[in-house]
Short mmCIF file of C-alpha atoms and ligand atoms in Angstrom, two decimals:
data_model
loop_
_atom_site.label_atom_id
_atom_site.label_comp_id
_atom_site.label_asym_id
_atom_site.label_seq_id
_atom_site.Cartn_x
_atom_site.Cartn_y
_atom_site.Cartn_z
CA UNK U 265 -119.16 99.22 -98.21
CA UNK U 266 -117.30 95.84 -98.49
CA UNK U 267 -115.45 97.50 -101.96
CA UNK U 268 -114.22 100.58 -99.85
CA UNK U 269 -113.57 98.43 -96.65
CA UNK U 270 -111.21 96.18 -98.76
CA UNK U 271 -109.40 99.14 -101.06
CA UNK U 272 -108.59 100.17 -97.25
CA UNK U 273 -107.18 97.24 -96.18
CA UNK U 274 -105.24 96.93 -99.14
CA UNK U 275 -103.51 100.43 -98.91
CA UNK U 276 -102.91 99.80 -95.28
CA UNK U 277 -101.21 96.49 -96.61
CA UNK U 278 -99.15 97.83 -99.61
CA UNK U 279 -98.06 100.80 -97.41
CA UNK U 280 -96.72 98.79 -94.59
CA UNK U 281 -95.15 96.59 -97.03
CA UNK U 282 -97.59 94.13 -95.37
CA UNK U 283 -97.75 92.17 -99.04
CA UNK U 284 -95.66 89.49 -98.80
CA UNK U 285 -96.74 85.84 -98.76
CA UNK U 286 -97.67 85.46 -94.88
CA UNK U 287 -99.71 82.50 -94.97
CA UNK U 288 -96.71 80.03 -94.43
CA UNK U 289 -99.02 76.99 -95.63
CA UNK U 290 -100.15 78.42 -99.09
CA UNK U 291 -97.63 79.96 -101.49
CA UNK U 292 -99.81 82.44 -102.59
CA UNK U 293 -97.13 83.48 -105.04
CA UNK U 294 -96.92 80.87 -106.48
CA UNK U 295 -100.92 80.37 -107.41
CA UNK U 296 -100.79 83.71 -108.61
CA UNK U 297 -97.57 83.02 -110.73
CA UNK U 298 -98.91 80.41 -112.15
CA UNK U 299 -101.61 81.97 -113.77
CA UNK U 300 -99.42 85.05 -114.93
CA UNK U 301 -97.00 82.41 -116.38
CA UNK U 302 -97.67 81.94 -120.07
CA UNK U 303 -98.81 77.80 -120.20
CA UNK U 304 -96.39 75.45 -119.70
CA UNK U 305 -95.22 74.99 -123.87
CA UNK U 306 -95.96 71.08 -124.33
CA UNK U 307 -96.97 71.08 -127.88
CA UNK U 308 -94.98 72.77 -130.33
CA UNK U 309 -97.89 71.58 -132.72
CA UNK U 310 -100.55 69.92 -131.50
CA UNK U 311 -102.05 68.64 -135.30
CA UNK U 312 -99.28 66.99 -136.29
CA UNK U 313 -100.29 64.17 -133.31
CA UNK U 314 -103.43 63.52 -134.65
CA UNK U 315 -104.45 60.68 -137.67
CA UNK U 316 -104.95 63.39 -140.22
CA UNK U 317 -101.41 64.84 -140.08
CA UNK U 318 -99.17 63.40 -142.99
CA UNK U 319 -95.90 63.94 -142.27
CA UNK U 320 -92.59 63.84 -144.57
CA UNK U 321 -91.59 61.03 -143.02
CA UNK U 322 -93.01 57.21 -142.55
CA UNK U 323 -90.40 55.20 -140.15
CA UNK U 324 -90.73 51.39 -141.49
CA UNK U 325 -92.91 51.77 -144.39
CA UNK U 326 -90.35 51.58 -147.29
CA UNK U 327 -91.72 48.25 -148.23
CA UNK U 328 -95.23 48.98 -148.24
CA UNK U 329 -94.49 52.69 -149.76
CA UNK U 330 -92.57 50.79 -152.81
CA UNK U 331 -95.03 48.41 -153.38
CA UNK U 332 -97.78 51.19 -154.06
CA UNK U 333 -95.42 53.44 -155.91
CA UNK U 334 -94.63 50.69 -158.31
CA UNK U 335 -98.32 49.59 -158.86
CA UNK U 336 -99.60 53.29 -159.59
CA UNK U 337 -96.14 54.01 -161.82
CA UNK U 338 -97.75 53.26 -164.79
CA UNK U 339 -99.85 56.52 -164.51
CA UNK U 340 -96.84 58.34 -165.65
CA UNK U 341 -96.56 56.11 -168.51
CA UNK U 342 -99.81 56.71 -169.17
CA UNK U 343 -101.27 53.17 -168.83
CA UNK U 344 -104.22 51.80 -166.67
CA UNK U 345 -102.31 50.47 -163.19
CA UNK U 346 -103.54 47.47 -161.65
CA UNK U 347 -106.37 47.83 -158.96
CA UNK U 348 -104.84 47.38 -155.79
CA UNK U 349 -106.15 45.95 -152.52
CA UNK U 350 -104.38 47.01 -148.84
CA UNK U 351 -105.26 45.26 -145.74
CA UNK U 352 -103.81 45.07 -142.24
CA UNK U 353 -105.26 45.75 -138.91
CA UNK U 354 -106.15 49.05 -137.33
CA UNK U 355 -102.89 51.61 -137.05
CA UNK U 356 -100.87 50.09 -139.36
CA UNK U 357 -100.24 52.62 -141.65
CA UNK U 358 -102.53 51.97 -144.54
CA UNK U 359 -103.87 55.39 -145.12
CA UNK U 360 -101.46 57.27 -144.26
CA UNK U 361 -98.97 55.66 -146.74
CA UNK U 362 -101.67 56.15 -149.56
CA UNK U 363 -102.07 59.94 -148.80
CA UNK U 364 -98.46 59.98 -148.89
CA UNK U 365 -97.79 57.77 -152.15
CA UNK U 366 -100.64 59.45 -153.93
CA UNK U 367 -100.06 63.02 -152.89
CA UNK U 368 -96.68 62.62 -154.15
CA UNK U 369 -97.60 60.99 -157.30
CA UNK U 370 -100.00 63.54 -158.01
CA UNK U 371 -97.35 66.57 -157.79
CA UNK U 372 -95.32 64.32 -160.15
CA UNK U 373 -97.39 63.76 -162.79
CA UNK U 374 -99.01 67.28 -163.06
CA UNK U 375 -94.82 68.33 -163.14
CA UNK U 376 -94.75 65.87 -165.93
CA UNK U 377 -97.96 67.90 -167.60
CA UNK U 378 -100.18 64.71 -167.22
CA UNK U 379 -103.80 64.97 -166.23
CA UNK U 380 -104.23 62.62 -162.96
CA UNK U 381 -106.65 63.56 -160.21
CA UNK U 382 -107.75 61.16 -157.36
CA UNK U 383 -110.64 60.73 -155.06
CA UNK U 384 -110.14 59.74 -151.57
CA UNK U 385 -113.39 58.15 -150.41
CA UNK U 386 -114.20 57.57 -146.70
CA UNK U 387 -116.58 54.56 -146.93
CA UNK U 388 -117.39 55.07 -143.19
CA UNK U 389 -119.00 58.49 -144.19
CA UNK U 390 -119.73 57.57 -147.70
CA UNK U 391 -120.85 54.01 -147.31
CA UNK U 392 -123.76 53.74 -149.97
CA UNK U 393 -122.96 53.65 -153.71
CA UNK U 394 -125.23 56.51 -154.38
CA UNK U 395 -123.49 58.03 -152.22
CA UNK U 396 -119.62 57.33 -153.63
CA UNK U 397 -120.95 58.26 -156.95
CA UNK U 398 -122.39 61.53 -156.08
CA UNK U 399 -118.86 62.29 -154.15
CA UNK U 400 -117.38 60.98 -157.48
CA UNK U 401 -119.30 63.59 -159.26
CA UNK U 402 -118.06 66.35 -156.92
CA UNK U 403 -114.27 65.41 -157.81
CA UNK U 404 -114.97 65.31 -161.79
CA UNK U 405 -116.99 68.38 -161.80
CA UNK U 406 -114.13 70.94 -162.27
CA UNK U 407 -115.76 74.80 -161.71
CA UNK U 408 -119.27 72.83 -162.67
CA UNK U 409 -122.17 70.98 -160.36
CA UNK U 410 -123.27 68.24 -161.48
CA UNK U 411 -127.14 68.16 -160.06
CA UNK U 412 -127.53 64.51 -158.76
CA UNK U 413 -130.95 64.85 -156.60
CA UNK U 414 -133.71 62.63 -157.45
CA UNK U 415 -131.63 60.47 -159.58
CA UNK U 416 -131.14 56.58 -159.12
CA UNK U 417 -127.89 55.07 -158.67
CA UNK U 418 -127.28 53.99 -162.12
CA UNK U 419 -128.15 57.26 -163.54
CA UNK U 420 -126.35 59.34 -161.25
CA UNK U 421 -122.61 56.79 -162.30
CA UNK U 422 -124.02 57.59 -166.11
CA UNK U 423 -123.71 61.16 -165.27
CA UNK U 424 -120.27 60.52 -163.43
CA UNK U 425 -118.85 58.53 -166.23
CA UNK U 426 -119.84 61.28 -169.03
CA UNK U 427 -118.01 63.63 -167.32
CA UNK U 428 -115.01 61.98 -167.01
CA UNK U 429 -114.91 60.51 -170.33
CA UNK U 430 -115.00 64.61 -171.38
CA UNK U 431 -112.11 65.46 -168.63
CA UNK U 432 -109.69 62.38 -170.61
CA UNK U 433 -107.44 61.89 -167.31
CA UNK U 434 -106.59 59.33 -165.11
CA UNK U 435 -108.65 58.66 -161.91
CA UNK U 436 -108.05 57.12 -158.99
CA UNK U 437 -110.32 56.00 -156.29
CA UNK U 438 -109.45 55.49 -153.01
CA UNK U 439 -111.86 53.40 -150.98
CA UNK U 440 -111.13 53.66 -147.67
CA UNK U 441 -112.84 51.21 -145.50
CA UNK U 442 -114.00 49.31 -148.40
CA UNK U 443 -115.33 46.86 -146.20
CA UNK U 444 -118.14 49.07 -144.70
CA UNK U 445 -119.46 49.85 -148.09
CA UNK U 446 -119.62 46.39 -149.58
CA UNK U 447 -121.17 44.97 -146.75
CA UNK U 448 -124.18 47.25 -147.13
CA UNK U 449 -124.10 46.79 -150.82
CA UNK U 450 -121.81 43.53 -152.02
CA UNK U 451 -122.37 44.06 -155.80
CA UNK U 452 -122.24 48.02 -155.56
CA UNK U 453 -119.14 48.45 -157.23
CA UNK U 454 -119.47 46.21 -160.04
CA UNK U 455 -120.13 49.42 -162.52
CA UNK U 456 -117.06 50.96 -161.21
CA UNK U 457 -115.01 47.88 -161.99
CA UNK U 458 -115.69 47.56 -165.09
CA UNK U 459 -115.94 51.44 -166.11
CA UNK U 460 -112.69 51.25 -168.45
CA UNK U 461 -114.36 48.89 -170.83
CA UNK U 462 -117.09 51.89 -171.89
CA UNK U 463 -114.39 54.50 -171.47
CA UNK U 464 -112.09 55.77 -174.85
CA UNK U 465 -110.73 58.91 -173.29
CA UNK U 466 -110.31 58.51 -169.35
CA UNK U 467 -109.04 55.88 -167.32
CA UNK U 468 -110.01 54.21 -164.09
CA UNK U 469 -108.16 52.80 -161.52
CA UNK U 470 -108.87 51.44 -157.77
CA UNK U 471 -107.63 51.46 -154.45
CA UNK U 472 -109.02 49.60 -152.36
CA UNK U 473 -108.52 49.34 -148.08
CA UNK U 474 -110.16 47.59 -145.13
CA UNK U 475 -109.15 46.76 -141.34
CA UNK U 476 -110.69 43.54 -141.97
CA UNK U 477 -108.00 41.10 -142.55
CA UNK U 478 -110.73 38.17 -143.51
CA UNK U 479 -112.97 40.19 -145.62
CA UNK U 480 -111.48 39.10 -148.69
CA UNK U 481 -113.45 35.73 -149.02
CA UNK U 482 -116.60 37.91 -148.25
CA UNK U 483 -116.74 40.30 -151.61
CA UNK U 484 -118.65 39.35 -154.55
CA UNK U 485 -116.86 37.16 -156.81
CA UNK U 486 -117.37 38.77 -159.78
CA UNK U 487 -115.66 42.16 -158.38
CA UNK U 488 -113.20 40.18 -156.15
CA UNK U 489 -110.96 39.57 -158.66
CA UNK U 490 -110.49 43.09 -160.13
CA UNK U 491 -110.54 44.85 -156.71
CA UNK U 492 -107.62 42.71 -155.63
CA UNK U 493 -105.21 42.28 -158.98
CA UNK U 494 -102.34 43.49 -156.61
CA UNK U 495 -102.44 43.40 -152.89
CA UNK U 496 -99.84 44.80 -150.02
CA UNK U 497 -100.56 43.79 -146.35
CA UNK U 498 -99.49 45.81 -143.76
CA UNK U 499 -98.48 44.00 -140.83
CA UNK U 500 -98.99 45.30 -137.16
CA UNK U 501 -95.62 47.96 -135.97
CA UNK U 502 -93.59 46.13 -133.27
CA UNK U 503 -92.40 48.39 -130.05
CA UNK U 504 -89.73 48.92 -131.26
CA UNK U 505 -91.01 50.22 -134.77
CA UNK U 506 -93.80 52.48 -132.71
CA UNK U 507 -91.15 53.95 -130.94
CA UNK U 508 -89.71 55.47 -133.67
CA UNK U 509 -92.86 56.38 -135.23
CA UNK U 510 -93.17 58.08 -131.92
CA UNK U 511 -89.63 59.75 -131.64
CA UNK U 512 -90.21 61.03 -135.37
CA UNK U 513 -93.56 62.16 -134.62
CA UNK U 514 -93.09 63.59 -131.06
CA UNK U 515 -89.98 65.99 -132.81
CA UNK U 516 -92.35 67.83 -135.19
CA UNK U 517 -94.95 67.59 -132.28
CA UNK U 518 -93.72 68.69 -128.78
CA UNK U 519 -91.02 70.96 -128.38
CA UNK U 520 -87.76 69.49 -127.54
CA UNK U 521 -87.07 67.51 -124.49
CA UNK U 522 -90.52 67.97 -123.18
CA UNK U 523 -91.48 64.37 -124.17
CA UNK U 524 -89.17 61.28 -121.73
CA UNK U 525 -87.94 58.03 -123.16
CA UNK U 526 -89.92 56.20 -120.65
CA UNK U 527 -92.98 58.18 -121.92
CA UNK U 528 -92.52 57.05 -125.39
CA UNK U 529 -91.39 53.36 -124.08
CA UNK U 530 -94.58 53.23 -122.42
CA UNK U 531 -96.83 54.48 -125.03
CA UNK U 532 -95.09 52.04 -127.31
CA UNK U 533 -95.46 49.61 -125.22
CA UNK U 534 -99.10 49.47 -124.69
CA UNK U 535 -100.15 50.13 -128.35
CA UNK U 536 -97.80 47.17 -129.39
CA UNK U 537 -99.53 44.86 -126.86
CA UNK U 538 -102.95 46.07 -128.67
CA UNK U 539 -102.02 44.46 -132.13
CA UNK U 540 -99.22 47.23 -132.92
CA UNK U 541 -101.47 50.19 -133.63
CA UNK U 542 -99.72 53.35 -134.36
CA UNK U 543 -102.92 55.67 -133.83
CA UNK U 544 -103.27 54.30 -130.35
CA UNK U 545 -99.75 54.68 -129.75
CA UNK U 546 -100.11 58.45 -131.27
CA UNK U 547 -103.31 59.42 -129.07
CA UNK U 548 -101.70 57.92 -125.77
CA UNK U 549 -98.62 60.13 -126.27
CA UNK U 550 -101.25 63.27 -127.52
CA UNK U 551 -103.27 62.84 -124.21
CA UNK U 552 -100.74 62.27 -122.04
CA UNK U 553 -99.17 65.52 -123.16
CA UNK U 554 -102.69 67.12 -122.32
CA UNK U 555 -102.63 65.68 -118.92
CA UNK U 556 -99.30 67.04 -118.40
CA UNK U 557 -100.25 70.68 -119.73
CA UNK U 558 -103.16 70.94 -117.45
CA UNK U 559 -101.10 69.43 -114.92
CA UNK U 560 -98.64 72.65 -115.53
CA UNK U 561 -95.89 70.17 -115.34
CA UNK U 562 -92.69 70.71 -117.34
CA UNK U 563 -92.33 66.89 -119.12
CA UNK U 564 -94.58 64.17 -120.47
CA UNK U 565 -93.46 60.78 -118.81
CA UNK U 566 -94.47 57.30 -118.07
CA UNK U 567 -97.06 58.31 -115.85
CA UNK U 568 -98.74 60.71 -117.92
CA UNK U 569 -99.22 58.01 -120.50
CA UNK U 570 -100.24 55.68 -117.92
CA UNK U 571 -103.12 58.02 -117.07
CA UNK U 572 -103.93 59.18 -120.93
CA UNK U 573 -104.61 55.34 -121.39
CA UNK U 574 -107.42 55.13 -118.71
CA UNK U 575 -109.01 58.08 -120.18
CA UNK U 576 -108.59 56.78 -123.84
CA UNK U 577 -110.01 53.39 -122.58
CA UNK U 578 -113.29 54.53 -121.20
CA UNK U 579 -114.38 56.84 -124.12
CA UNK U 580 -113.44 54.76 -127.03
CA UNK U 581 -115.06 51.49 -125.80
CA UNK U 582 -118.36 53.18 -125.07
CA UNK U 583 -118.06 55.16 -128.19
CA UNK U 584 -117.45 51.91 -130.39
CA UNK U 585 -120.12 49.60 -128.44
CA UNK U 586 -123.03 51.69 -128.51
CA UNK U 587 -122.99 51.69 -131.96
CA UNK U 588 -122.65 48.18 -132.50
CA UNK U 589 -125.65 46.11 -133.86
CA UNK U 590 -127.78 44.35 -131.56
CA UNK U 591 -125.85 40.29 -131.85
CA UNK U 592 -122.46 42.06 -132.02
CA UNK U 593 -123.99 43.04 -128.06
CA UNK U 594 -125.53 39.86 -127.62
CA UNK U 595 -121.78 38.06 -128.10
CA UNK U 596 -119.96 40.38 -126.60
CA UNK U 597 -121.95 40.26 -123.61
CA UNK U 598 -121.65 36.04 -123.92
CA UNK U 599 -117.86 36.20 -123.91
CA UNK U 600 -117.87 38.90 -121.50
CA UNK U 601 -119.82 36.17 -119.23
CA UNK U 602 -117.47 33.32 -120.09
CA UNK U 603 -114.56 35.45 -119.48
CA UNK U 604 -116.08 35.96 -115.89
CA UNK U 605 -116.60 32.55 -115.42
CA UNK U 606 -113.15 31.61 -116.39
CA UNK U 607 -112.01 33.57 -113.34
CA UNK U 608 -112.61 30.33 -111.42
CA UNK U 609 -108.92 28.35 -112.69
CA UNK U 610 -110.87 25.13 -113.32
CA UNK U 611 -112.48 26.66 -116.51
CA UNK U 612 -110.53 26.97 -119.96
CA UNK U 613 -110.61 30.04 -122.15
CA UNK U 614 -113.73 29.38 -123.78
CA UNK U 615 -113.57 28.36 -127.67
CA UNK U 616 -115.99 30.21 -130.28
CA UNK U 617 -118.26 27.00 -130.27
CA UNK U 618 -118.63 27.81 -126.25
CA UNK U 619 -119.42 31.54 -126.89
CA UNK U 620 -122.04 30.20 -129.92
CA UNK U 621 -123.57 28.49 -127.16
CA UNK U 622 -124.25 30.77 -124.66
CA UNK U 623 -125.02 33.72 -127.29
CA UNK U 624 -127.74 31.11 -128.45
CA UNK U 625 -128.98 31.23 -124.91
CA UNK U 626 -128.83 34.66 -124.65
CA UNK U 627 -130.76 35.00 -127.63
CA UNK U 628 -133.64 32.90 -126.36
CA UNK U 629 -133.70 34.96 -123.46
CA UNK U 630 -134.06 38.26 -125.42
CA UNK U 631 -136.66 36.83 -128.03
CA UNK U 632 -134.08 37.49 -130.59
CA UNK U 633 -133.63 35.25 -133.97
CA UNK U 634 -130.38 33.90 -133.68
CA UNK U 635 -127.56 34.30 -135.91
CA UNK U 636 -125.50 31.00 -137.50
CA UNK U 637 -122.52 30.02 -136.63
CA UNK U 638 -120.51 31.39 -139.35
CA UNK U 639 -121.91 35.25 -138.56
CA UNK U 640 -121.13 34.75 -134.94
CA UNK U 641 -117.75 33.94 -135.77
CA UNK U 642 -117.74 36.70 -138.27
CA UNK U 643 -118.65 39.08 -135.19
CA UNK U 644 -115.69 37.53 -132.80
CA UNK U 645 -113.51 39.07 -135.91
CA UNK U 646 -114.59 42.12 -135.97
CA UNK U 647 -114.70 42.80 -132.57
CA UNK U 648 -111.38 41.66 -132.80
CA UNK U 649 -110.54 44.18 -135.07
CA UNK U 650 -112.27 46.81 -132.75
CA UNK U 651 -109.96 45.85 -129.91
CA UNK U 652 -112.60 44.50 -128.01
CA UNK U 653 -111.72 40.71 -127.69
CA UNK U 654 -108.48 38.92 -128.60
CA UNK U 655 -109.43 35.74 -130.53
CA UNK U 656 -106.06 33.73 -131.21
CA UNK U 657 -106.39 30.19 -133.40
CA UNK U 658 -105.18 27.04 -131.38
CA UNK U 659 -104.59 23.90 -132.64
CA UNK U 660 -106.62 20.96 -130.91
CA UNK U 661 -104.68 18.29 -132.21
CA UNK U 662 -106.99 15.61 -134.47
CA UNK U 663 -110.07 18.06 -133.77
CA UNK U 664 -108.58 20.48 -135.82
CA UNK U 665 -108.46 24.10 -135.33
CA UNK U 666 -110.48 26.65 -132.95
CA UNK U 667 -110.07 29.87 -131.34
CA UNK U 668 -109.93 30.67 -127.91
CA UNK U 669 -111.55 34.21 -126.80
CA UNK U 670 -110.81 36.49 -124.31
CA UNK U 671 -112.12 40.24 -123.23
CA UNK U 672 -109.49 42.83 -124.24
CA UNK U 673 -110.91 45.59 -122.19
CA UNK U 674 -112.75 45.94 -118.35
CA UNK U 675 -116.20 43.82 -118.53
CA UNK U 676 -117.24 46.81 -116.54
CA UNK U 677 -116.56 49.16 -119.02
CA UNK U 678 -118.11 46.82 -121.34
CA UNK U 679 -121.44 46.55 -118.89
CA UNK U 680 -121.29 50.51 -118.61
CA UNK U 681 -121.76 50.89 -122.09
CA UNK U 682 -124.26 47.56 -122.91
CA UNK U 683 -126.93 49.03 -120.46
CA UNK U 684 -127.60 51.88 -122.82
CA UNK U 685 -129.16 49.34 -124.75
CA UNK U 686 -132.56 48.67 -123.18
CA UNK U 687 -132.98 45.50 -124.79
CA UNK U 688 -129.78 44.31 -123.99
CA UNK U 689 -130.01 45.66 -120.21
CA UNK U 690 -133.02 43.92 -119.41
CA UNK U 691 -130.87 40.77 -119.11
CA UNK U 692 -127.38 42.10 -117.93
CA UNK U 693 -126.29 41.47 -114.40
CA UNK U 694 -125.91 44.09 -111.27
CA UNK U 695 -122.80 45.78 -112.47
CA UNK U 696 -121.60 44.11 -109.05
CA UNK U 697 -121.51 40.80 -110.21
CA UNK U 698 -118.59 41.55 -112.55
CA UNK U 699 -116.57 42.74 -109.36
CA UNK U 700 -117.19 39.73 -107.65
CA UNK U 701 -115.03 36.00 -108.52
CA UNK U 702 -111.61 37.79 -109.86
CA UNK U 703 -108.90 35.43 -109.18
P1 ADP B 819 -104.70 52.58 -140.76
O1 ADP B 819 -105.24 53.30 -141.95
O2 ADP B 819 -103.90 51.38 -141.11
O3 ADP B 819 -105.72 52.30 -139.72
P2 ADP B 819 -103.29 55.05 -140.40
O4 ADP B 819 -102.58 55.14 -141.68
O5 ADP B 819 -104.49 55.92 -140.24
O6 ADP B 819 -103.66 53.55 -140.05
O7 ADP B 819 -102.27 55.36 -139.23
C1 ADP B 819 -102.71 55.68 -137.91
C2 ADP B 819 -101.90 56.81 -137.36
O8 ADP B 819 -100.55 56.41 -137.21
C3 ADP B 819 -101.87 58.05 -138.25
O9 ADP B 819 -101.78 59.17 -137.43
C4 ADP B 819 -100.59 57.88 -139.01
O10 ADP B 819 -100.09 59.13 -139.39
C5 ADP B 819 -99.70 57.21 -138.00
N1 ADP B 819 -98.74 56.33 -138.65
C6 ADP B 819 -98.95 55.09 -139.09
N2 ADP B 819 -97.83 54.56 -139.59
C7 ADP B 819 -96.88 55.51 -139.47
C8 ADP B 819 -95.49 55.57 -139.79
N3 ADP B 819 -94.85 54.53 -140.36
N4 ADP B 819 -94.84 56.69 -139.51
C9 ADP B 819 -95.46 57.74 -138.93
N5 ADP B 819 -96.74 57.75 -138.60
C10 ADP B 819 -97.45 56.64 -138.86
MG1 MG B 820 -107.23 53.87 -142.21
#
């Protein structure tokens, strides 16, 4: 009834030419338009935004880029390079500059008919030594499986180094995130270190890379020394730098002139203020062109960016603290409460000897064995290195040298993702209380 009724109604419009847009508040046209529009083109390709795209073309990395090239060189001569060690904080290029050195090293050499594979290990997936040998065994086992269940460790790197004393090439391992492995196992890579002693046909060589600026002094001394024969730091991108890893990236990206200066300025902008991170600088300008897709709107710009960041914000730090272990929560949550208490002027920026104290506290509280010293300040570094705190190093004059802590991120956020924990939220405050006191 309601079909036919309407088909009616319909005719009776189209014949008295009845269809146009009547409705003077709603542009009917234009909904409809909208939706018979193709979308608005933003991305011209989308990948090449994200942290796995490699492009042609590294903006300020000619140092770093050299430095590799020169330490791996000796490949072509055939000769064992030096193991090198890359550091620098989230962002700052590291991986993407040893995709890029090694990819082109490896076109090179099999040019020059010499036999050079590499293995590019992600130690936050791979992080046990079984584990990077049985991945090793994967990259040596050309058109062959090597069967590595039910073996031990040692056995299953027996089996890896047979077969690539048979293959007689040049191997290198990248370790990426070396940090995460060795922390879980600090003497795991001794075998691998000293492989090229037992080998006559193949050679060995390492690359090693953390985010962790101070985890040198924590790796076993007897591997220390060979893991870090050569090292290149990376040092944090400037604005100015990110914005033309931005411009660079944003041509092969977007389509042209969809993306404003102050877009990129601000993007640049924020990720420089967050210890010059070129992913985060990458993702804000990725999301904000999302935002400005589903918006339908014709050009990424400040705003856009300004937005991407709130959304980046609240998934990241809930994705990164809920995986944290249970004291990395327990300090967070005591600078987090300093950094509240602070809000009153009289207080100073609390010290890492005032955050030891409270997390002590806190600790009581929870009927939780306390950590020393020393791993609570190895915690304030790594969340650090997450983003989560800033921890700079003051001088205090005859009493030598501390740092002073600070929350880099909304202690709401942080509350919002601590009281997943149900340890942690039996002694966390109304989610009020952080709203409360702002100066
Ligand atoms: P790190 O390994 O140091 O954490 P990455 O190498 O993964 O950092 O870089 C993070 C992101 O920034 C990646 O998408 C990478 O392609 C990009 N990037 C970093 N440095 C540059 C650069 N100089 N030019 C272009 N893109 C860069
Ligand atoms: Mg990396």
């Amino acid at each position: 009834m309601t079909g036919i009724s309407e088909t009616i109604i319909y005719n009776n419009y189209s014949q008295t030419g009845l269809v146009t847009n009547m409705q003077k508040g709603v542009d009917l046209d234009d909904i409809f338009d909208r939706f018979l529009k193709p979308k608005t083109p933003i991305f011209k390709e989308r990948d090449a935004l994200r942290a796995t795209y490699i492009p042609d073309f590294l903006p300020h990395r000619d140092r770093e880029i050299q430095q590799l090239a020169n330490i791996l060189g000796p490949i072509m001569a055939g000769d064992i390079p030096s193991n090198a060690f890359l550091y620098g904080k989230p962002g700052s290029g590291k991986t993407v500059v040893t995709k890029y050195v090694i990819k082109h090293l490896h076109e090179k050499a099999a040019d020059a008919g010499i036999k050079f594979e590499y293995s590019f290990i992600n130690c936050q997936m791979i992080d046990t030594p079984y584990r990077v040998y049985a991945t090793l065994c994967d990259t040596v086992a050309v058109d062959t499986e090597i069967a590595t269940t039910g073996l031990s460790t040692d056995e299953i790197f027996n089996k890896f180094s047979e077969k690539l004393e048979e293959l007689d090439l040049h191997l290198t391992i990248i370790l990426d995130e070396v940090d995460l492995l060795l922390k879980k196992a600090s003497k795991s890579l001794y075998g691998l270190t000293r492989i090229n002693t037992d080998l006559l046909n193949s050679k060995v060589s390492i690359i090693g890379i953390t985010n962790n600026v101070s985890f040198k002094e924590q790796i076993d001394a007897r591997i220390r020394s060979t893991l870090t024969e050569q090292e290149i730091v990376f040092s944090p991108y400037t604005a100015t730098q990110l914005r033309d890893i931005l411009e660079e990236r944003s041509r092969i990206g977007f389509y042209d002139d969809v993306v404003t200066s102050s877009a990129i300025e601000r993007a640049s902008g924020i990720a420089a203020s967050e210890h010059g991170d070129a992913r985060r600088a990458l993702d804000l300008l990725r999301v904000a062109g999302e935002v400005a897709e589903t918006n339908q709107e014709q050009k990424v710009t400040a705003d856009h960016v300004k937005k991407a960041s709130t959304v980046i914000e609240t998934d990241t730090v809930k994705e990164v603290l809920i995986t944290l272990p249970i004291h990395a929560k327990v300090v967070l949550l005591a600078i987090a409460l300093l950094d509240h208490e602070r809000s009153s002027p009289k207080h100073d920026l609390p010290t890492t000897g005032d955050v030891y104290k409270l997390y002590y506290d806190l600790c009581k509280q929870l009927v939780l064995d306390d950590l020393t010293q020393r791993r609570v300040g190895d915690l304030i570094n790594e969340l650090d290195v997450l983003g989560m705190i800033r921890a700079n190093v003051v001088s205090k004059g005859r009493h030598g040298r501390t740092r002073i802590i600070r929350l880099a991120v909304q202690a709401l956020e942080i509350h919002r993702a601590l009281e997943k924990d149900p340890r942690i939220f039996e002694i966390l405050p109304n989610p009020e209380f952080w709203l409360t006191n702002q100066p």
